[in-house]
mmCIF file of C-alpha atoms in Angstrom:
data_model
loop_
_atom_site.group_PDB
_atom_site.id
_atom_site.type_symbol
_atom_site.label_atom_id
_atom_site.label_comp_id
_atom_site.label_asym_id
_atom_site.label_seq_id
_atom_site.Cartn_x
_atom_site.Cartn_y
_atom_site.Cartn_z
ATOM 1 C CA UNK A 24 136.483 98.981 114.115
ATOM 2 C CA UNK A 25 136.321 102.387 114.597
ATOM 3 C CA UNK A 26 138.288 104.176 117.302
ATOM 4 C CA UNK A 27 135.434 104.741 119.476
ATOM 5 C CA UNK A 28 134.522 101.344 119.722
ATOM 6 C CA UNK A 29 137.365 99.867 121.070
ATOM 7 C CA UNK A 30 135.804 99.792 124.793
ATOM 8 C CA UNK A 31 136.969 96.075 126.024
ATOM 9 C CA UNK A 32 140.717 95.125 125.418
ATOM 10 C CA UNK A 33 142.278 91.839 126.723
ATOM 11 C CA UNK A 34 145.939 92.018 127.864
ATOM 12 C CA UNK A 35 147.422 88.302 127.359
ATOM 13 C CA UNK A 36 150.786 88.291 129.473
ATOM 14 C CA UNK A 37 150.905 90.118 132.795
ATOM 15 C CA UNK A 38 154.713 90.381 132.369
ATOM 16 C CA UNK A 39 156.441 93.505 133.650
ATOM 17 C CA UNK A 40 155.367 94.609 129.081
ATOM 18 C CA UNK A 41 151.772 93.296 129.869
ATOM 19 C CA UNK A 42 151.323 94.752 133.379
ATOM 20 C CA UNK A 43 152.600 97.910 132.001
ATOM 21 C CA UNK A 44 150.524 98.069 128.683
ATOM 22 C CA UNK A 45 147.504 97.484 130.944
ATOM 23 C CA UNK A 46 148.614 100.512 133.877
ATOM 24 C CA UNK A 47 148.677 102.605 130.240
ATOM 25 C CA UNK A 48 145.109 101.218 128.969
ATOM 26 C CA UNK A 49 143.357 101.520 132.355
ATOM 27 C CA UNK A 50 144.880 105.117 132.451
ATOM 28 C CA UNK A 51 142.859 105.555 128.694
ATOM 29 C CA UNK A 52 140.122 105.041 130.202
ATOM 30 C CA UNK A 53 139.173 101.626 129.135
ATOM 31 C CA UNK A 54 138.492 97.947 130.581
ATOM 32 C CA UNK A 55 141.065 95.814 130.735
ATOM 33 C CA UNK A 56 141.080 92.042 131.214
ATOM 34 C CA UNK A 57 144.631 90.833 131.903
ATOM 35 C CA UNK A 58 144.745 86.926 131.170
ATOM 36 C CA UNK A 59 147.310 84.899 132.966
ATOM 37 C CA UNK A 60 148.005 81.061 132.929
ATOM 38 C CA UNK A 61 147.414 80.393 136.052
ATOM 39 C CA UNK A 62 146.568 82.362 139.349
ATOM 40 C CA UNK A 63 150.194 82.939 141.195
ATOM 41 C CA UNK A 64 150.835 84.733 138.093
ATOM 42 C CA UNK A 65 147.446 87.023 137.889
ATOM 43 C CA UNK A 66 147.849 87.777 141.510
ATOM 44 C CA UNK A 67 152.060 88.694 140.744
ATOM 45 C CA UNK A 68 150.481 90.664 137.278
ATOM 46 C CA UNK A 69 147.469 92.626 139.673
ATOM 47 C CA UNK A 70 149.971 93.429 142.045
ATOM 48 C CA UNK A 71 152.133 94.955 139.720
ATOM 49 C CA UNK A 72 149.637 97.311 138.154
ATOM 50 C CA UNK A 73 147.978 98.142 141.336
ATOM 51 C CA UNK A 74 151.935 99.414 142.769
ATOM 52 C CA UNK A 75 152.523 101.552 139.440
ATOM 53 C CA UNK A 76 148.552 103.447 140.474
ATOM 54 C CA UNK A 77 149.785 103.682 143.550
ATOM 55 C CA UNK A 78 153.615 104.982 142.544
ATOM 56 C CA UNK A 79 151.044 107.475 140.521
ATOM 57 C CA UNK A 80 149.363 108.953 143.901
ATOM 58 C CA UNK A 81 151.801 109.482 146.463
ATOM 59 C CA UNK A 82 153.886 111.422 143.827
ATOM 60 C CA UNK A 83 150.513 113.731 143.875
ATOM 61 C CA UNK A 84 149.469 112.995 139.951
ATOM 62 C CA UNK A 85 146.658 110.842 140.758
ATOM 63 C CA UNK A 86 143.871 111.222 143.837
ATOM 64 C CA UNK A 87 142.969 108.080 145.912
ATOM 65 C CA UNK A 88 139.508 108.586 144.031
ATOM 66 C CA UNK A 89 140.421 108.553 140.603
ATOM 67 C CA UNK A 90 142.915 105.738 141.609
ATOM 68 C CA UNK A 91 140.420 103.825 142.704
ATOM 69 C CA UNK A 92 137.464 104.523 139.670
ATOM 70 C CA UNK A 93 139.992 103.583 137.065
ATOM 71 C CA UNK A 94 141.339 100.303 138.784
ATOM 72 C CA UNK A 95 137.395 99.419 138.721
ATOM 73 C CA UNK A 96 137.672 99.124 135.166
ATOM 74 C CA UNK A 97 140.309 96.365 135.802
ATOM 75 C CA UNK A 98 140.502 92.526 136.331
ATOM 76 C CA UNK A 99 142.331 89.829 135.707
ATOM 77 C CA UNK A 100 141.851 85.921 135.397
ATOM 78 C CA UNK A 101 143.169 82.622 133.856
ATOM 79 C CA UNK A 102 139.961 81.632 131.850
ATOM 80 C CA UNK A 103 140.416 83.252 128.002
ATOM 81 C CA UNK A 104 135.968 83.414 128.113
ATOM 82 C CA UNK A 105 136.139 86.101 129.825
ATOM 83 C CA UNK A 106 137.744 87.842 126.452
ATOM 84 C CA UNK A 107 135.109 86.884 124.423
ATOM 85 C CA UNK A 108 133.287 90.323 124.402
ATOM 86 C CA UNK A 109 136.869 92.187 123.677
ATOM 87 C CA UNK A 110 137.509 94.658 120.757
ATOM 88 C CA UNK A 111 141.280 95.113 120.954
ATOM 89 C CA UNK A 112 143.505 91.613 122.203
ATOM 90 C CA UNK A 113 147.073 92.612 122.921
ATOM 91 C CA UNK A 114 149.075 88.877 123.442
ATOM 92 C CA UNK A 115 152.555 89.758 125.104
ATOM 93 C CA UNK A 116 154.128 86.372 126.219
ATOM 94 C CA UNK A 117 157.318 85.232 126.046
ATOM 95 C CA UNK A 118 159.270 85.041 122.378
ATOM 96 C CA UNK A 119 158.702 81.894 121.961
ATOM 97 C CA UNK A 120 156.402 80.874 118.659
ATOM 98 C CA UNK A 121 154.936 77.679 119.932
ATOM 99 C CA UNK A 122 153.637 79.676 122.784
ATOM 100 C CA UNK A 123 152.225 82.328 120.650
ATOM 101 C CA UNK A 124 151.054 80.818 118.307
ATOM 102 C CA UNK A 125 148.500 78.341 121.390
ATOM 103 C CA UNK A 126 147.723 81.728 121.827
ATOM 104 C CA UNK A 127 146.464 83.392 118.628
ATOM 105 C CA UNK A 128 144.940 79.948 117.514
ATOM 106 C CA UNK A 129 142.659 80.417 120.771
ATOM 107 C CA UNK A 130 141.909 83.732 120.737
ATOM 108 C CA UNK A 131 140.734 83.102 117.096
ATOM 109 C CA UNK A 132 138.049 80.463 118.813
ATOM 110 C CA UNK A 133 137.129 83.006 121.685
ATOM 111 C CA UNK A 134 136.799 86.077 120.648
ATOM 112 C CA UNK A 135 134.598 87.967 118.612
ATOM 113 C CA UNK A 136 134.612 87.926 114.315
ATOM 114 C CA UNK A 137 134.985 92.356 114.777
ATOM 115 C CA UNK A 138 138.048 92.050 117.126
ATOM 116 C CA UNK A 139 141.499 93.274 116.429
ATOM 117 C CA UNK A 140 144.254 90.614 117.079
ATOM 118 C CA UNK A 141 147.890 92.530 118.477
ATOM 119 C CA UNK A 142 151.060 91.050 119.352
ATOM 120 C CA UNK A 143 153.532 92.561 121.459
ATOM 121 C CA UNK A 144 156.566 90.747 119.614
ATOM 122 C CA UNK A 145 159.680 92.267 118.705
ATOM 123 C CA UNK A 146 160.828 90.049 116.284
ATOM 124 C CA UNK A 147 158.132 86.826 115.125
ATOM 125 C CA UNK A 148 156.438 87.378 111.629
ATOM 126 C CA UNK A 149 153.007 89.130 112.079
ATOM 127 C CA UNK A 150 152.001 87.230 108.787
ATOM 128 C CA UNK A 151 153.149 83.840 110.155
ATOM 129 C CA UNK A 152 150.828 84.812 113.205
ATOM 130 C CA UNK A 153 148.185 85.790 111.052
ATOM 131 C CA UNK A 154 148.728 82.526 109.316
ATOM 132 C CA UNK A 155 147.392 81.084 112.455
ATOM 133 C CA UNK A 156 144.173 82.093 112.490
ATOM 134 C CA UNK A 157 140.951 82.884 110.029
ATOM 135 C CA UNK A 158 141.525 86.324 110.516
ATOM 136 C CA UNK A 159 144.860 87.454 109.265
ATOM 137 C CA UNK A 160 143.163 90.931 108.040
ATOM 138 C CA UNK A 161 142.595 91.626 111.578
ATOM 139 C CA UNK A 162 145.906 90.409 112.615
ATOM 140 C CA UNK A 163 148.825 92.952 113.070
ATOM 141 C CA UNK A 164 151.840 93.954 114.655
ATOM 142 C CA UNK A 165 151.621 96.085 118.195
ATOM 143 C CA UNK A 166 155.305 96.636 119.417
ATOM 144 C CA UNK A 167 155.627 98.437 123.038
ATOM 145 C CA UNK A 168 158.931 100.015 124.194
ATOM 146 C CA UNK A 169 159.831 99.152 128.041
ATOM 147 C CA UNK A 170 158.556 100.504 129.435
ATOM 148 C CA UNK A 171 155.192 100.213 128.117
ATOM 149 C CA UNK A 172 154.119 103.024 130.348
ATOM 150 C CA UNK A 173 156.580 105.570 130.014
ATOM 151 C CA UNK A 174 158.378 104.919 126.445
ATOM 152 C CA UNK A 175 155.893 106.419 123.841
ATOM 153 C CA UNK A 176 156.962 104.673 121.057
ATOM 154 C CA UNK A 177 154.578 101.966 119.456
ATOM 155 C CA UNK A 178 156.188 100.438 116.072
ATOM 156 C CA UNK A 179 152.875 99.033 114.410
ATOM 157 C CA UNK A 180 153.580 96.284 111.795
ATOM 158 C CA UNK A 181 150.725 95.256 109.441
ATOM 159 C CA UNK A 182 151.646 91.429 108.051
ATOM 160 C CA UNK A 183 151.163 90.590 104.436
ATOM 161 C CA UNK A 184 146.818 89.932 104.966
ATOM 162 C CA UNK A 185 146.417 92.529 107.589
ATOM 163 C CA UNK A 186 143.425 95.042 106.347
ATOM 164 C CA UNK A 187 144.221 99.036 105.652
ATOM 165 C CA UNK A 188 141.031 99.569 108.493
ATOM 166 C CA UNK A 189 143.142 97.453 111.007
ATOM 167 C CA UNK A 190 146.274 99.623 110.735
ATOM 168 C CA UNK A 191 144.242 103.160 110.638
ATOM 169 C CA UNK A 192 142.601 101.856 113.857
ATOM 170 C CA UNK A 193 145.762 100.742 115.792
ATOM 171 C CA UNK A 194 147.264 103.988 114.562
ATOM 172 C CA UNK A 195 144.754 106.277 116.214
ATOM 173 C CA UNK A 196 144.667 104.157 119.182
ATOM 174 C CA UNK A 197 148.262 104.729 120.189
ATOM 175 C CA UNK A 198 147.053 108.686 119.321
ATOM 176 C CA UNK A 199 144.498 108.743 121.915
ATOM 177 C CA UNK A 200 146.763 106.489 124.112
ATOM 178 C CA UNK A 201 149.123 109.393 124.130
ATOM 179 C CA UNK A 202 151.505 107.610 122.523
ATOM 180 C CA UNK A 203 154.094 108.131 118.943
ATOM 181 C CA UNK A 204 152.462 105.405 116.336
ATOM 182 C CA UNK A 205 155.248 104.456 113.494
ATOM 183 C CA UNK A 206 154.182 102.267 111.111
ATOM 184 C CA UNK A 207 156.700 99.403 110.120
ATOM 185 C CA UNK A 208 157.148 97.345 107.225
ATOM 186 C CA UNK A 209 157.503 93.485 108.767
ATOM 187 C CA UNK A 210 160.678 92.987 108.936
ATOM 188 C CA UNK A 211 163.139 90.637 110.868
ATOM 189 C CA UNK A 212 163.946 92.916 113.850
ATOM 190 C CA UNK A 213 161.405 95.556 112.689
ATOM 191 C CA UNK A 214 163.066 99.345 112.842
ATOM 192 C CA UNK A 215 164.743 100.279 116.218
ATOM 193 C CA UNK A 216 165.169 96.777 117.234
ATOM 194 C CA UNK A 217 167.141 95.784 113.761
ATOM 195 C CA UNK A 218 169.444 99.749 113.943
ATOM 196 C CA UNK A 219 170.272 98.634 117.426
ATOM 197 C CA UNK A 220 171.377 95.253 117.008
ATOM 198 C CA UNK A 221 173.649 96.579 114.471
ATOM 199 C CA UNK A 222 174.692 98.322 116.836
ATOM 200 C CA UNK A 223 174.831 96.496 119.931
ATOM 201 C CA UNK A 224 177.223 93.598 117.831
ATOM 202 C CA UNK A 225 179.515 96.136 116.831
ATOM 203 C CA UNK A 226 180.334 97.303 120.455
ATOM 204 C CA UNK A 227 181.077 93.778 121.109
ATOM 205 C CA UNK A 228 183.541 93.518 118.256
ATOM 206 C CA UNK A 229 185.298 96.375 120.001
ATOM 207 C CA UNK A 230 185.177 94.669 123.205
ATOM 208 C CA UNK A 231 186.669 91.361 121.491
ATOM 209 C CA UNK A 232 189.431 93.328 119.964
ATOM 210 C CA UNK A 233 191.077 94.593 123.690
ATOM 211 C CA UNK A 234 189.066 97.965 123.726
ATOM 212 C CA UNK A 235 187.857 98.597 127.402
ATOM 213 C CA UNK A 236 184.180 98.505 127.831
ATOM 214 C CA UNK A 237 184.398 101.521 129.849
ATOM 215 C CA UNK A 238 185.882 102.947 127.085
ATOM 216 C CA UNK A 239 182.718 102.292 124.613
ATOM 217 C CA UNK A 240 180.425 103.348 126.454
ATOM 218 C CA UNK A 241 182.040 106.492 126.942
ATOM 219 C CA UNK A 242 182.861 106.646 123.511
ATOM 220 C CA UNK A 243 179.262 106.451 122.835
ATOM 221 C CA UNK A 244 177.567 108.661 125.710
ATOM 222 C CA UNK A 245 179.836 111.019 124.461
ATOM 223 C CA UNK A 246 177.682 110.901 120.834
ATOM 224 C CA UNK A 247 174.833 112.425 123.227
ATOM 225 C CA UNK A 248 173.601 108.722 124.242
ATOM 226 C CA UNK A 249 171.671 107.881 126.750
ATOM 227 C CA UNK A 250 173.838 104.660 127.917
ATOM 228 C CA UNK A 251 176.588 103.105 126.208
ATOM 229 C CA UNK A 252 175.483 99.990 124.482
ATOM 230 C CA UNK A 253 178.008 97.213 126.270
ATOM 231 C CA UNK A 254 175.794 98.861 129.857
ATOM 232 C CA UNK A 255 172.675 98.535 127.517
ATOM 233 C CA UNK A 256 173.561 94.897 126.441
ATOM 234 C CA UNK A 257 173.781 93.867 130.177
ATOM 235 C CA UNK A 258 170.469 95.853 130.648
ATOM 236 C CA UNK A 259 168.621 93.918 128.642
ATOM 237 C CA UNK A 260 170.198 90.554 129.292
ATOM 238 C CA UNK A 261 173.070 89.457 126.309
ATOM 239 C CA UNK A 262 170.465 86.027 126.031
ATOM 240 C CA UNK A 263 167.544 88.430 124.776
ATOM 241 C CA UNK A 264 170.587 89.761 122.790
ATOM 242 C CA UNK A 265 171.481 87.139 121.432
ATOM 243 C CA UNK A 266 168.094 85.743 120.446
ATOM 244 C CA UNK A 267 167.294 88.705 118.463
ATOM 245 C CA UNK A 268 170.355 89.254 116.856
ATOM 246 C CA UNK A 269 171.015 85.755 115.935
ATOM 247 C CA UNK A 270 167.393 85.926 114.168
ATOM 248 C CA UNK A 271 168.976 89.092 112.637
ATOM 249 C CA UNK A 272 171.361 86.601 110.892
ATOM 250 C CA UNK A 273 169.338 84.622 109.736
ATOM 251 C CA UNK A 274 167.555 87.114 107.908
ATOM 252 C CA UNK A 275 170.496 89.322 106.656
ATOM 253 C CA UNK A 276 173.441 87.148 106.546
ATOM 254 C CA UNK A 277 176.816 88.108 106.548
ATOM 255 C CA UNK A 278 176.833 91.943 107.809
ATOM 256 C CA UNK A 279 174.526 90.056 111.233
ATOM 257 C CA UNK A 280 177.150 87.906 112.092
ATOM 258 C CA UNK A 281 177.249 87.320 116.354
ATOM 259 C CA UNK A 282 180.383 87.859 117.616
ATOM 260 C CA UNK A 283 181.927 85.646 118.694
ATOM 261 C CA UNK A 284 181.143 87.166 122.776
ATOM 262 C CA UNK A 285 177.906 86.881 122.493
ATOM 263 C CA UNK A 286 177.773 83.833 121.974
ATOM 264 C CA UNK A 287 179.761 83.259 125.242
ATOM 265 C CA UNK A 288 177.758 85.600 127.068
ATOM 266 C CA UNK A 289 174.779 83.557 126.632
ATOM 267 C CA UNK A 290 176.509 80.156 126.755
ATOM 268 C CA UNK A 291 178.361 80.508 129.929
ATOM 269 C CA UNK A 292 174.673 82.701 131.070
ATOM 270 C CA UNK A 293 176.810 85.725 131.869
ATOM 271 C CA UNK A 294 173.480 87.570 130.461
ATOM 272 C CA UNK A 295 174.195 90.889 132.699
ATOM 273 C CA UNK A 296 172.511 92.712 135.817
ATOM 274 C CA UNK A 297 170.074 89.984 135.588
ATOM 275 C CA UNK A 298 172.451 87.419 136.509
ATOM 276 C CA UNK A 299 175.002 89.073 138.643
ATOM 277 C CA UNK A 300 178.018 88.923 136.177
ATOM 278 C CA UNK A 301 177.870 89.792 132.286
ATOM 279 C CA UNK A 302 180.489 92.363 130.638
ATOM 280 C CA UNK A 303 180.054 94.295 134.300
ATOM 281 C CA UNK A 304 179.165 92.554 136.613
ATOM 282 C CA UNK A 305 176.914 93.457 139.419
ATOM 283 C CA UNK A 306 175.782 92.810 143.169
ATOM 284 C CA UNK A 307 171.909 93.735 143.831
ATOM 285 C CA UNK A 308 171.293 93.885 140.593
ATOM 286 C CA UNK A 309 173.845 97.403 140.247
ATOM 287 C CA UNK A 310 177.241 96.974 138.425
ATOM 288 C CA UNK A 311 180.257 97.202 140.876
ATOM 289 C CA UNK A 312 182.506 99.861 139.863
ATOM 290 C CA UNK A 313 186.134 98.671 139.620
ATOM 291 C CA UNK A 314 187.206 101.566 137.521
ATOM 292 C CA UNK A 315 187.630 105.118 139.428
ATOM 293 C CA UNK A 316 189.293 107.223 137.376
ATOM 294 C CA UNK A 317 187.037 108.720 133.866
ATOM 295 C CA UNK A 318 187.401 107.040 131.072
ATOM 296 C CA UNK A 319 188.062 109.242 128.070
ATOM 297 C CA UNK A 320 185.894 108.353 125.099
ATOM 298 C CA UNK A 321 187.919 108.360 121.436
ATOM 299 C CA UNK A 322 186.741 110.056 118.112
ATOM 300 C CA UNK A 323 187.177 106.501 116.750
ATOM 301 C CA UNK A 324 185.470 104.353 118.772
ATOM 302 C CA UNK A 325 182.227 107.044 118.570
ATOM 303 C CA UNK A 326 182.877 106.946 114.734
ATOM 304 C CA UNK A 327 182.643 103.257 114.746
ATOM 305 C CA UNK A 328 179.759 102.687 116.725
ATOM 306 C CA UNK A 329 177.697 105.455 114.693
ATOM 307 C CA UNK A 330 178.316 103.846 111.423
ATOM 308 C CA UNK A 331 177.261 100.625 112.377
ATOM 309 C CA UNK A 332 174.296 102.599 113.131
ATOM 310 C CA UNK A 333 173.348 104.676 110.436
ATOM 311 C CA UNK A 334 174.449 102.259 107.714
ATOM 312 C CA UNK A 335 171.592 100.418 108.828
ATOM 313 C CA UNK A 336 169.229 103.215 109.423
ATOM 314 C CA UNK A 337 169.897 103.841 105.343
ATOM 315 C CA UNK A 338 169.373 100.324 104.163
ATOM 316 C CA UNK A 339 165.929 100.689 105.988
ATOM 317 C CA UNK A 340 164.917 103.746 104.089
ATOM 318 C CA UNK A 341 166.051 102.395 101.174
ATOM 319 C CA UNK A 342 164.360 99.357 101.641
ATOM 320 C CA UNK A 343 160.725 101.658 102.462
ATOM 321 C CA UNK A 344 160.400 99.790 106.278
ATOM 322 C CA UNK A 345 159.473 102.684 107.136
ATOM 323 C CA UNK A 346 159.725 106.903 105.963
ATOM 324 C CA UNK A 347 162.960 108.909 106.828
ATOM 325 C CA UNK A 348 161.264 111.285 109.484
ATOM 326 C CA UNK A 349 159.709 107.913 110.834
ATOM 327 C CA UNK A 350 162.639 106.497 110.984
ATOM 328 C CA UNK A 351 164.685 109.419 112.943
ATOM 329 C CA UNK A 352 161.629 109.559 115.050
ATOM 330 C CA UNK A 353 161.427 106.192 116.316
ATOM 331 C CA UNK A 354 165.315 106.585 116.856
ATOM 332 C CA UNK A 355 164.933 109.364 118.431
ATOM 333 C CA UNK A 356 161.596 108.135 120.771
ATOM 334 C CA UNK A 357 162.635 104.152 121.265
ATOM 335 C CA UNK A 358 166.475 104.769 121.581
ATOM 336 C CA UNK A 359 167.190 107.613 122.769
ATOM 337 C CA UNK A 360 168.919 109.166 119.955
ATOM 338 C CA UNK A 361 170.266 113.243 120.131
ATOM 339 C CA UNK A 362 168.671 113.422 116.410
ATOM 340 C CA UNK A 363 167.264 110.586 113.895
ATOM 341 C CA UNK A 364 170.041 108.830 111.869
ATOM 342 C CA UNK A 365 169.673 109.506 108.597
ATOM 343 C CA UNK A 366 169.480 113.678 109.564
ATOM 344 C CA UNK A 367 172.524 112.782 111.692
ATOM 345 C CA UNK A 368 174.195 111.934 108.278
ATOM 346 C CA UNK A 369 173.518 114.603 106.572
ATOM 347 C CA UNK A 370 174.749 116.828 109.880
ATOM 348 C CA UNK A 371 178.004 114.603 109.147
ATOM 349 C CA UNK A 372 177.827 115.008 105.402
ATOM 350 C CA UNK A 373 177.404 111.600 103.873
ATOM 351 C CA UNK A 374 180.574 111.584 101.271
ATOM 352 C CA UNK A 375 182.873 112.041 104.677
ATOM 353 C CA UNK A 376 180.637 109.036 105.924
ATOM 354 C CA UNK A 377 180.611 107.164 103.034
ATOM 355 C CA UNK A 378 184.378 107.407 103.502
ATOM 356 C CA UNK A 379 184.788 105.718 106.536
ATOM 357 C CA UNK A 380 182.448 103.051 106.065
ATOM 358 C CA UNK A 381 185.009 101.973 103.473
ATOM 359 C CA UNK A 382 187.717 102.342 105.224
ATOM 360 C CA UNK A 383 185.596 100.034 108.008
ATOM 361 C CA UNK A 384 184.555 97.651 105.481
ATOM 362 C CA UNK A 385 188.637 97.016 103.691
ATOM 363 C CA UNK A 386 189.330 96.655 107.304
ATOM 364 C CA UNK A 387 186.283 94.801 109.223
ATOM 365 C CA UNK A 388 184.346 93.432 106.599
ATOM 366 C CA UNK A 389 181.093 93.036 105.314
ATOM 367 C CA UNK A 390 179.508 94.250 108.823
ATOM 368 C CA UNK A 391 180.297 97.543 107.281
ATOM 369 C CA UNK A 392 179.124 96.933 103.590
ATOM 370 C CA UNK A 393 178.482 100.375 102.394
ATOM 371 C CA UNK A 394 174.322 101.424 101.748
ATOM 372 C CA UNK A 395 173.566 100.855 98.621
ATOM 373 C CA UNK A 396 171.710 104.132 98.862
ATOM 374 C CA UNK A 397 174.559 105.911 100.871
ATOM 375 C CA UNK A 398 176.840 105.558 97.217
ATOM 376 C CA UNK A 399 174.247 106.823 95.411
ATOM 377 C CA UNK A 400 173.639 109.731 97.587
ATOM 378 C CA UNK A 401 176.997 110.697 96.823
ATOM 379 C CA UNK A 402 177.368 109.806 93.900
ATOM 380 C CA UNK A 403 174.756 113.038 92.759
ATOM 381 C CA UNK A 404 176.197 114.792 95.294
ATOM 382 C CA UNK A 405 173.815 114.826 97.521
ATOM 383 C CA UNK A 406 175.980 115.090 100.027
ATOM 384 C CA UNK A 407 173.541 116.258 103.520
ATOM 385 C CA UNK A 408 173.213 119.623 104.431
ATOM 386 C CA UNK A 409 176.065 121.057 103.418
ATOM 387 C CA UNK A 410 174.998 120.496 100.001
ATOM 388 C CA UNK A 411 171.527 121.293 100.273
ATOM 389 C CA UNK A 412 170.322 118.435 99.914
ATOM 390 C CA UNK A 413 171.044 114.931 101.633
ATOM 391 C CA UNK A 414 168.378 112.840 102.745
ATOM 392 C CA UNK A 415 166.291 115.921 103.470
ATOM 393 C CA UNK A 416 166.500 119.682 102.069
ATOM 394 C CA UNK A 417 168.034 122.333 103.711
#
């Protein structure tokens, strides 16, 4: 399927992600049908999309006539039959395998043979989803980041049987939408969430050891992060993180063993802003400030968080999850890092990074086991900028 043949797009699931995806597609000049499970949810999804356009109009980024023109290409409904002419289907239903299985089995029956079936899953196997259909070569991961109409990054994740032309079509399509696609090898957590899983886990280990959450967040922001990992967890929801990081633990073993605190947050429904209580307390979705004075960051906490993140990024590169350039670009675009993790490692000095990580491994155990490639690089005197070669050449 060539990019110019993507005219009719179906979106299944109209939550915040589905509505944002539909909005983006409409702004890309496409006809969009958004499918929900009942009329009430369909109406709510339509309202979300209309609000996004109205906000765009009020900011002066879109005329009223153009808004009307774009919305004329938008339909919502509850029947799969309305997707029978779609060229591309984007599934954005909850992260539940049984629910997604039912969606993919139905789409396979309803959609035309040429249609590509893409999943917005952040954790489930694309190969398994493809196995629910008779067209595994046309099934692919298309993982958008929240909010999808603002975030530039999309992870493109082929399954074991995804055809090269399917991959190529999705990469071109993302560029057509003004997005930046990164091709990622299928693995638990894909790329960005896998690395963030290690980072957020380490933040919870620090809380367990008695470090103040405010100081941990301040130490992360001192590195140039857009927000601290504790605040991030409260915003995303510790229930969501528990599910995602449990998947990482089941796949990668001990280095992703869940901090005890994460289990407690999950079981007691201290899920963050959405429940009014996480690590911090909230009222009407806003954090209640309990400490007024400025919290000073510490270098030790900053480096522990950074070492956990970079060490996992080096493993991803060594496992060919993506190219070094795409790993760095994905983490800047998808996680807000001030620079890519591999470029950051070169700036720090790989020998310095290894020495600190070895010390953490001796102190804290398996989660800081140095990535094999990091050790090989240092042994070969590939130390980063100071030796003119690390992950990049200088």
